[in-house]
Amino acid sequence: MQKYLSVHNISKLFGDFQALKDISFGVNESEFVCILGPSGCGKTTLLRVVAGLESQSGGIINQNNKDISLLPPDQRDFGIVFQSYALFPNLSVKNNIAFGLKTRKQKTDVINKRVDELLELVGLSDHINKFSTQLSGGEQQRVALARALAPSPGLLLLDEPLSALDAKVRQYLRLEIKNLQKKLGVTTIMVTHDQEEALTMADRIILMNNGIIEQEGSPYDLYSKPKTTFAANFIGTTNLLEANKVSNNTVEINGSTLECDETINENSVIITIRPEDIRVNPNTNEKNIFNGIIQELEFLGSHFRGLIEIEFKSKKANIRCNFSSEYILQNNIKKESSITISMQPQSLKIIKK
């Protein structure tokens, strides 16, 4: 299937520092892709290269079957929303949204109609004559989004658009942006360092680390099937345990043998298991059962997370495990309480060292 946007072997050098190292990926038409990664991994540089705001040191970019690698930004078909929103403070909401249409010499009646459509779409019709200083952060973000969408771009680029907002507004607006993107069908790339944002908004996540793509796939795949220790650690919370192969479906961890559902091909591997996948107070017929002592308990609102010192045969190890609030209260669980847990074979994921 032909990709709407294709990025081939993009590299970027800043002096002797290589910010991007042969990056290649594609984006389907109407797809919402999140480029996720820690600060300094190259994700914003990559977005700026796609937009033409930075020139690549090597590689090719194709958009809608057109090579745009060397085109200046004003000749590329995109709209962009920056982290700071970059609204014009001396212009009203209406004129901010209309700015791109005016520079394209659109007729006044066409501009007014488009502005009205977008204001209704983002729920700001009552704010048409206000200035940015009169708007909340969330409202400013929606004006910036409407301004980017006004010329009906083929590609929408979002550079950490929610990072300046408080948690509740972020949670509300990420759903609004996702629904708006689906309604309009605009192909979208969003840069973020927020794992929850990427998991809830993206059709596909491109996870970056140190200028390379570490892993890409659906949010479910990245969360449930991480391929590297970085991917497992960066998206959500997990436990990582060094293990040695005993057989195709068993490993040894600190002298104890555990069964796995996955086939083990390497002699030395990393086992990962999410805190929510660890069973507390399991039935005696379950597999991979261990006793432990709770070292710490952290209240996270919907549940508790415990740090448990597990008694493997040759050496103890700490793992994180989730508890329901009901279980904690009913069983009077606290720091230093003894606990029995099970790490079921289907929950143990194998990662190469």
Coordinates of C-alpha atoms in Angstrom, one line a residue:
M1 CA 0.0 0.0 0.0
Q2 CA 1.4 3.4 -1.0
K3 CA 2.2 5.6 2.0
Y4 CA 1.0 9.2 2.1
L5 CA 4.3 10.2 3.7
S6 CA 7.5 8.3 3.3
V7 CA 10.7 9.1 5.1
H8 CA 13.8 7.4 3.8
N9 CA 17.2 7.2 5.6
I10 CA 17.0 10.7 7.1
S11 CA 20.1 11.8 8.9
K12 CA 20.8 15.1 10.6
L13 CA 24.2 16.4 11.8
F14 CA 24.7 19.4 14.1
G15 CA 28.5 19.8 13.8
D16 CA 30.0 16.5 15.0
F17 CA 26.7 15.5 16.7
Q18 CA 24.4 13.2 14.8
A19 CA 20.9 13.9 16.0
L20 CA 19.2 11.5 13.5
K21 CA 20.7 8.3 12.2
D22 CA 19.2 6.9 9.0
I23 CA 15.5 7.2 10.1
S24 CA 13.0 5.5 7.8
F25 CA 9.2 5.2 8.3
G26 CA 5.9 5.7 6.5
V27 CA 2.6 7.2 7.4
N28 CA -0.7 6.1 5.8
E29 CA -3.3 8.6 4.6
S30 CA -5.6 9.6 7.6
E31 CA -3.3 7.9 10.1
F32 CA -2.5 9.4 13.5
V33 CA 1.2 8.7 14.3
C34 CA 2.9 9.6 17.5
I35 CA 6.7 10.0 17.6
L36 CA 7.5 9.2 21.2
G37 CA 10.7 9.5 23.1
P38 CA 12.7 11.2 25.9
S39 CA 14.1 14.7 25.7
G40 CA 17.1 14.8 23.3
C41 CA 16.2 11.7 21.3
G42 CA 15.7 13.6 18.1
K43 CA 11.9 13.5 17.8
T44 CA 11.4 17.3 17.4
T45 CA 14.3 17.5 15.0
L46 CA 12.7 14.8 12.9
L47 CA 9.4 16.7 12.8
R48 CA 11.2 20.0 11.8
V49 CA 12.9 18.1 9.0
V50 CA 9.6 16.8 7.7
A51 CA 8.3 20.4 7.9
G52 CA 11.3 21.8 6.1
L53 CA 12.2 24.0 9.1
E54 CA 15.5 22.0 9.4
S55 CA 17.4 20.7 6.4
Q56 CA 18.4 17.0 6.6
S57 CA 22.0 16.0 6.1
G58 CA 20.9 13.0 4.1
G59 CA 17.8 11.1 3.0
I60 CA 14.6 11.7 1.1
I61 CA 11.0 12.7 2.1
N62 CA 8.1 12.0 -0.2
Q63 CA 4.6 13.4 0.5
N64 CA 1.7 12.2 -1.7
N65 CA 4.0 10.8 -4.4
K66 CA 6.0 14.1 -4.5
D67 CA 9.6 14.5 -3.4
I68 CA 9.6 17.4 -0.9
S69 CA 13.1 16.8 0.4
L70 CA 14.5 20.2 -0.8
L71 CA 11.3 22.3 -0.8
P72 CA 11.1 25.3 1.6
P73 CA 8.4 25.1 4.2
D74 CA 6.0 27.4 2.3
Q75 CA 5.9 25.0 -0.6
R76 CA 5.1 21.9 1.6
D77 CA 1.5 20.9 2.3
F78 CA 1.3 20.9 6.1
G79 CA -0.2 22.8 9.0
I80 CA 1.8 22.9 12.3
V81 CA 0.9 23.5 16.0
F82 CA 3.9 24.3 18.2
Q83 CA 4.3 23.7 21.9
S84 CA 4.0 27.5 22.6
Y85 CA 1.0 27.8 20.2
A86 CA 2.7 31.0 18.7
L87 CA -0.6 32.9 18.3
F88 CA -0.3 36.5 17.2
P89 CA -1.1 38.6 20.3
N90 CA -2.2 41.6 18.3
L91 CA -4.8 39.6 16.3
S92 CA -8.2 38.4 17.4
V93 CA -9.1 34.7 17.4
K94 CA -10.8 35.2 14.0
N95 CA -7.8 36.9 12.4
N96 CA -5.4 34.3 13.9
I97 CA -7.3 31.5 12.2
A98 CA -7.7 33.5 9.0
F99 CA -4.0 34.4 8.7
G100 CA -3.0 31.5 6.5
L101 CA -6.0 31.9 4.3
K102 CA -5.3 35.6 3.8
T103 CA -1.7 35.0 2.8
R104 CA -3.0 32.6 0.2
K105 CA -5.2 35.4 -1.2
Q106 CA -8.5 33.7 -0.4
K107 CA -11.7 35.7 -0.9
T108 CA -13.2 37.3 2.2
D109 CA -16.5 35.3 2.1
V110 CA -14.5 32.1 1.7
I111 CA -12.3 33.1 4.7
N112 CA -15.3 34.0 6.9
K113 CA -17.1 30.7 6.1
R114 CA -14.0 28.6 6.9
V115 CA -13.3 30.5 10.1
D116 CA -16.9 30.0 11.3
E117 CA -16.7 26.3 10.4
L118 CA -13.5 25.8 12.4
L119 CA -14.6 27.8 15.4
E120 CA -17.7 25.6 15.6
L121 CA -15.5 22.5 15.2
V122 CA -13.2 23.5 18.1
G123 CA -16.1 24.9 20.2
L124 CA -14.9 28.5 20.3
S125 CA -17.7 30.3 18.3
D126 CA -18.4 32.6 21.3
H127 CA -14.7 33.7 21.4
I128 CA -14.3 34.9 17.8
N129 CA -13.4 38.5 18.7
K130 CA -11.2 37.8 21.7
F131 CA -7.4 38.1 21.8
S132 CA -5.1 35.3 23.0
T133 CA -4.5 37.0 26.4
Q134 CA -8.2 36.7 27.1
L135 CA -8.1 32.9 26.5
S136 CA -7.2 30.0 28.7
G137 CA -4.3 27.7 27.8
G138 CA -6.7 25.1 26.5
E139 CA -8.6 27.6 24.4
Q140 CA -5.3 29.0 22.9
Q141 CA -4.3 25.5 22.0
R142 CA -7.6 25.0 20.1
V143 CA -7.2 28.3 18.3
A144 CA -3.7 27.2 17.2
L145 CA -5.1 23.9 16.0
A146 CA -7.9 25.7 14.0
R147 CA -5.3 28.0 12.5
A148 CA -3.2 25.1 11.4
L149 CA -6.3 23.4 9.9
A150 CA -7.7 26.4 8.1
P151 CA -5.9 25.9 4.7
S152 CA -7.0 22.2 4.7
P153 CA -3.4 20.9 4.8
G154 CA -2.7 17.3 3.7
L155 CA -0.5 16.8 6.7
L156 CA -0.9 18.1 10.3
L157 CA 2.2 18.3 12.5
L158 CA 1.8 18.7 16.3
D159 CA 4.9 19.5 18.4
E160 CA 4.1 18.6 22.0
P161 CA 0.8 20.6 21.7
L162 CA -0.4 19.7 25.2
S163 CA 2.7 19.9 27.3
A164 CA 2.1 23.4 28.6
L165 CA -1.4 22.5 30.0
D166 CA -2.4 21.0 33.4
A167 CA -3.3 17.3 33.6
K168 CA -7.1 17.6 33.5
V169 CA -7.1 19.9 30.5
R170 CA -4.5 17.7 28.7
Q171 CA -6.7 14.6 29.3
Y172 CA -9.8 16.4 27.9
L173 CA -8.0 17.9 24.9
R174 CA -6.2 14.8 23.8
L175 CA -9.6 13.2 23.3
E176 CA -10.9 16.3 21.5
I177 CA -7.9 16.3 19.1
K178 CA -8.2 12.6 18.4
N179 CA -11.9 12.9 17.6
L180 CA -11.3 16.0 15.5
Q181 CA -8.5 14.2 13.5
K182 CA -10.8 11.2 12.8
K183 CA -13.6 13.5 11.8
L184 CA -11.5 15.4 9.3
G185 CA -9.4 12.5 8.2
V186 CA -6.2 14.6 8.2
T187 CA -2.9 12.7 8.2
T188 CA -1.3 13.6 11.5
I189 CA 2.1 13.3 13.1
M190 CA 2.4 14.3 16.8
V191 CA 5.6 14.5 18.8
T192 CA 5.4 13.8 22.5
H193 CA 7.4 12.6 25.4
D194 CA 4.2 11.6 27.3
Q195 CA 3.6 7.8 27.1
E196 CA 0.0 8.1 28.1
E197 CA -0.7 10.7 25.4
A198 CA 0.8 8.4 22.8
L199 CA -1.0 5.3 24.0
T200 CA -4.4 7.0 24.0
M201 CA -4.2 9.1 20.8
A202 CA -2.0 7.2 18.3
D203 CA -3.0 4.6 15.7
R204 CA 0.7 3.9 15.6
I205 CA 3.7 4.8 17.8
I206 CA 7.2 5.4 16.6
L207 CA 9.5 5.1 19.6
M208 CA 12.8 7.0 19.3
N209 CA 16.0 6.8 21.4
N210 CA 19.3 8.4 20.7
G211 CA 18.5 9.4 17.1
I212 CA 17.2 6.0 16.0
I213 CA 13.8 4.2 15.9
E214 CA 13.8 1.8 18.8
Q215 CA 10.5 0.2 17.9
E216 CA 7.3 1.0 16.1
G217 CA 3.8 -0.5 16.1
S218 CA 0.3 -0.1 17.6
P219 CA 0.1 1.2 21.1
Y220 CA -1.0 -2.3 22.2
D221 CA 2.0 -3.9 20.6
L222 CA 4.5 -1.5 22.1
Y223 CA 3.0 -1.9 25.6
S224 CA 2.5 -5.7 25.5
K225 CA 5.3 -6.8 23.2
P226 CA 8.3 -4.6 23.8
K227 CA 11.4 -5.7 21.9
T228 CA 14.1 -3.9 23.9
T229 CA 14.7 -3.0 27.5
F230 CA 14.3 0.7 26.6
A231 CA 10.9 0.1 25.0
A232 CA 9.7 -2.0 28.0
N233 CA 11.0 0.6 30.5
F234 CA 9.9 3.8 28.7
I235 CA 6.3 2.9 28.0
G236 CA 4.6 2.2 31.3
T237 CA 6.1 0.6 34.3
T238 CA 7.7 -2.9 34.2
N239 CA 10.0 -5.3 35.9
L240 CA 13.2 -6.4 34.2
L241 CA 14.9 -9.5 35.4
E242 CA 18.1 -11.1 34.0
A243 CA 17.6 -14.7 33.1
N244 CA 19.4 -17.7 31.7
K245 CA 17.9 -20.3 29.4
V246 CA 17.2 -23.7 30.9
S247 CA 15.0 -25.1 28.0
N248 CA 12.9 -23.7 25.2
N249 CA 10.2 -22.6 27.7
T250 CA 12.0 -22.3 31.0
V251 CA 14.5 -19.8 32.4
E252 CA 16.5 -19.6 35.6
I253 CA 16.4 -16.4 37.6
N254 CA 18.6 -16.2 40.7
G255 CA 18.6 -19.9 41.1
S256 CA 14.8 -20.4 40.6
T257 CA 13.2 -21.9 37.5
L258 CA 10.3 -20.2 35.8
E259 CA 8.1 -21.4 33.0
C260 CA 7.4 -19.1 30.0
D261 CA 4.9 -19.4 27.1
E262 CA 7.3 -17.8 24.7
T263 CA 10.1 -19.8 23.0
I264 CA 13.5 -18.9 24.3
N265 CA 16.2 -18.8 21.6
E266 CA 19.1 -17.0 23.4
N267 CA 21.1 -18.4 26.3
S268 CA 21.0 -15.1 28.2
V269 CA 17.8 -12.9 28.1
I270 CA 15.9 -10.3 29.9
I271 CA 12.4 -11.2 31.3
T272 CA 9.9 -8.4 31.6
I273 CA 6.5 -8.5 33.4
R274 CA 4.1 -5.6 34.1
P275 CA 3.1 -4.9 37.7
E276 CA -0.6 -5.4 36.8
D277 CA 0.2 -8.9 35.4
I278 CA 1.5 -10.2 38.7
R279 CA -1.1 -12.2 40.6
V280 CA -1.4 -11.7 44.3
N281 CA -2.4 -14.6 46.7
P282 CA -2.5 -17.1 43.8
N283 CA -4.1 -20.6 43.9
T284 CA -1.6 -23.3 44.9
N285 CA -1.9 -25.0 41.5
E286 CA -0.6 -21.8 39.6
K287 CA 2.9 -21.6 38.2
N288 CA 5.9 -19.5 39.2
I289 CA 4.8 -18.9 42.8
F290 CA 7.1 -16.9 45.1
N291 CA 6.9 -15.5 48.6
G292 CA 8.0 -12.0 49.4
I293 CA 8.0 -9.0 51.8
I294 CA 6.5 -5.7 50.9
Q295 CA 9.2 -3.0 51.1
E296 CA 7.1 0.0 50.0
L297 CA 3.5 0.8 49.2
E298 CA 2.5 3.7 47.0
F299 CA -1.1 4.9 46.6
L300 CA -1.9 5.7 43.0
G301 CA -5.6 6.6 43.3
S302 CA -7.2 3.6 41.5
H303 CA -4.8 1.1 43.0
F304 CA -1.7 0.6 45.2
R305 CA 1.8 -0.3 43.8
G306 CA 4.0 -2.3 46.0
L307 CA 7.8 -2.9 45.9
I308 CA 8.2 -6.5 46.9
E309 CA 11.4 -8.3 47.9
I310 CA 11.0 -11.7 46.3
E311 CA 12.8 -14.8 47.7
F312 CA 14.4 -16.5 44.8
K313 CA 16.6 -19.5 45.6
S314 CA 20.0 -18.0 45.5
K315 CA 19.4 -14.3 45.7
K316 CA 16.5 -11.9 46.5
A317 CA 15.2 -9.3 44.0
N318 CA 12.8 -6.4 44.1
I319 CA 9.8 -6.3 41.8
R320 CA 6.8 -4.0 41.5
C321 CA 3.3 -5.3 41.8
N322 CA -0.2 -3.7 41.7
F323 CA -2.8 -4.3 44.4
S324 CA -6.4 -3.3 44.3
S325 CA -7.4 -0.8 47.1
E326 CA -10.0 -3.3 48.2
Y327 CA -7.4 -6.1 48.7
I328 CA -5.1 -3.8 50.7
L329 CA -7.9 -2.7 53.1
Q330 CA -9.6 -6.1 53.5
N331 CA -6.3 -7.9 54.2
N332 CA -4.7 -5.1 56.2
I333 CA -1.7 -5.1 53.9
K334 CA 1.1 -2.7 54.8
K335 CA 4.8 -2.3 54.7
E336 CA 6.7 -5.4 55.9
S337 CA 3.6 -7.6 55.3
S338 CA 4.3 -11.1 53.8
I339 CA 2.8 -11.7 50.4
T340 CA 2.6 -14.6 47.9
I341 CA 2.6 -13.8 44.2
S342 CA 2.6 -15.6 40.9
M343 CA 4.2 -14.6 37.6
Q344 CA 2.1 -16.6 35.1
P345 CA 4.0 -18.0 32.0
Q346 CA 1.8 -16.0 29.6
S347 CA 2.7 -12.7 31.3
L348 CA 6.5 -13.2 31.1
K349 CA 7.9 -11.5 28.0
I350 CA 11.3 -12.3 26.6
I351 CA 13.7 -9.5 25.5
K352 CA 17.2 -10.0 24.0
K353 CA 20.0 -8.6 26.1

